[in-house]
Amino acid sequence: METFKQFTFEAAHQTPPFSGLHGHTFVVCLYLQGEPDPIYGWSHNLDDVEGVIANVKRKIDHKYLNDVEGLEVPTLENLTRWLFNEFSSVLPGVDRIAVQRGTPGQTEGCTFGKTMRPRAA
Ligand SMILES: Nc1nc2c(c(=O)[nH]1)N=C([C@H](O)[C@H](O)COP(=O)(O)OP(=O)(O)OP(=O)(O)O)CN2
Ligand SMILES: [Zn+2]
């Protein structure tokens, strides 16, 4: 079983020479796994997870991502890996992170985490 929680944040970024300065509403989904609580059945109390999300969001929401340490090149993939590392460093049981940007029907996204298949040799 896994529990997931979605959140959004607004941020600007650019990836020269491919893109100039612009912004997105990023949609992030945090996937959690762990031992189920014998009473509530959950591995994570989402009330506690909300606090962790708020702390991570403070670093990126309404920010220019290129200025955030570790996000100097804020591609989808680097952002997703950065978010996985941020959450994994403070929250046990983070299995993977999915990040989406763009409008429905033109959404681009990336998933990174523990369940990624090892890179083909
Ligand atoms: N695999 C990836 N490929 C590319 C990425 C990426 O993050 N992962 N990024 C780029 C450039 O940044 C490109 O300009 C990205 O487009 P986007 O950030 O979506 O900017 P848009 O101008 O297209 O904004 P929209 O809101 O999507 O119109 C290239 N390749
Ligand atoms: Zn963009």
PDB file of C-alpha atoms and ligand atoms in Angstrom, residues 13 15 18-19 22-24 74-77 101-102 106 108, ligand 1:
ATOM      1  CA  HIS A  13      12.875  29.449 -13.974  1.00  0.00           C
ATOM      2  CA  THR A  15      17.078  26.795 -18.855  1.00  0.00           C
ATOM      3  CA  PHE A  18      16.487  26.320 -24.392  1.00  0.00           C
ATOM      4  CA  SER A  19      14.193  28.622 -22.498  1.00  0.00           C
ATOM      5  CA  HIS A  22       9.116  32.227 -17.403  1.00  0.00           C
ATOM      6  CA  GLY A  23       6.955  30.712 -14.687  1.00  0.00           C
ATOM      7  CA  HIS A  24       4.784  27.733 -13.936  1.00  0.00           C
ATOM      8  CA  PRO A  74      16.091  23.757 -12.999  1.00  0.00           C
ATOM      9  CA  THR A  75      15.010  21.180 -15.567  1.00  0.00           C
ATOM     10  CA  LEU A  76      12.072  18.925 -14.705  1.00  0.00           C
ATOM     11  CA  GLU A  77      14.495  16.111 -13.906  1.00  0.00           C
ATOM     12  CA  ARG A 101       4.180  21.473 -15.267  1.00  0.00           C
ATOM     13  CA  GLY A 102       2.096  22.960 -18.086  1.00  0.00           C
ATOM     14  CA  GLN A 106       0.104  19.656 -22.622  1.00  0.00           C
ATOM     15  CA  GLU A 108       5.186  17.563 -19.017  1.00  0.00           C
TER      16      GLU A 108
HETATM   17  N1  LIG B   1      13.517  16.264 -20.553  1.00  0.00           N
HETATM   18  C1  LIG B   1      13.478  17.606 -20.563  1.00  0.00           C
HETATM   19  N2  LIG B   1      13.634  18.284 -21.708  1.00  0.00           N
HETATM   20  C2  LIG B   1      13.599  19.638 -21.709  1.00  0.00           C
HETATM   21  C3  LIG B   1      13.383  20.352 -20.520  1.00  0.00           C
HETATM   22  C4  LIG B   1      13.217  19.622 -19.303  1.00  0.00           C
HETATM   23  O1  LIG B   1      13.040  20.203 -18.218  1.00  0.00           O
HETATM   24  N3  LIG B   1      13.272  18.260 -19.378  1.00  0.00           N
HETATM   25  N4  LIG B   1      13.339  21.705 -20.534  1.00  0.00           N
HETATM   26  C5  LIG B   1      13.502  22.374 -21.684  1.00  0.00           C
HETATM   27  C6  LIG B   1      13.436  23.829 -21.706  1.00  0.00           C
HETATM   28  O2  LIG B   1      13.428  24.466 -20.467  1.00  0.00           O
HETATM   29  C7  LIG B   1      12.122  24.152 -22.354  1.00  0.00           C
HETATM   30  O3  LIG B   1      11.978  25.431 -22.727  1.00  0.00           O
HETATM   31  C8  LIG B   1      11.060  23.742 -21.333  1.00  0.00           C
HETATM   32  O4  LIG B   1       9.875  24.194 -21.614  1.00  0.00           O
HETATM   33  P1  LIG B   1       9.007  24.777 -20.409  1.00  0.00           P
HETATM   34  O5  LIG B   1       9.820  24.911 -19.158  1.00  0.00           O
HETATM   35  O6  LIG B   1       7.759  23.983 -20.305  1.00  0.00           O
HETATM   36  O7  LIG B   1       8.768  26.197 -20.943  1.00  0.00           O
HETATM   37  P2  LIG B   1       7.668  26.573 -21.969  1.00  0.00           P
HETATM   38  O8  LIG B   1       8.076  27.871 -22.554  1.00  0.00           O
HETATM   39  O9  LIG B   1       7.426  25.424 -22.903  1.00  0.00           O
HETATM   40  O10 LIG B   1       6.424  26.803 -21.007  1.00  0.00           O
HETATM   41  P3  LIG B   1       5.009  26.172 -21.177  1.00  0.00           P
HETATM   42  O11 LIG B   1       4.214  26.696 -19.995  1.00  0.00           O
HETATM   43  O12 LIG B   1       5.201  24.664 -21.146  1.00  0.00           O
HETATM   44  O13 LIG B   1       4.459  26.646 -22.504  1.00  0.00           O
HETATM   45  C9  LIG B   1      13.748  21.713 -22.975  1.00  0.00           C
HETATM   46  N5  LIG B   1      13.783  20.290 -22.865  1.00  0.00           N
END
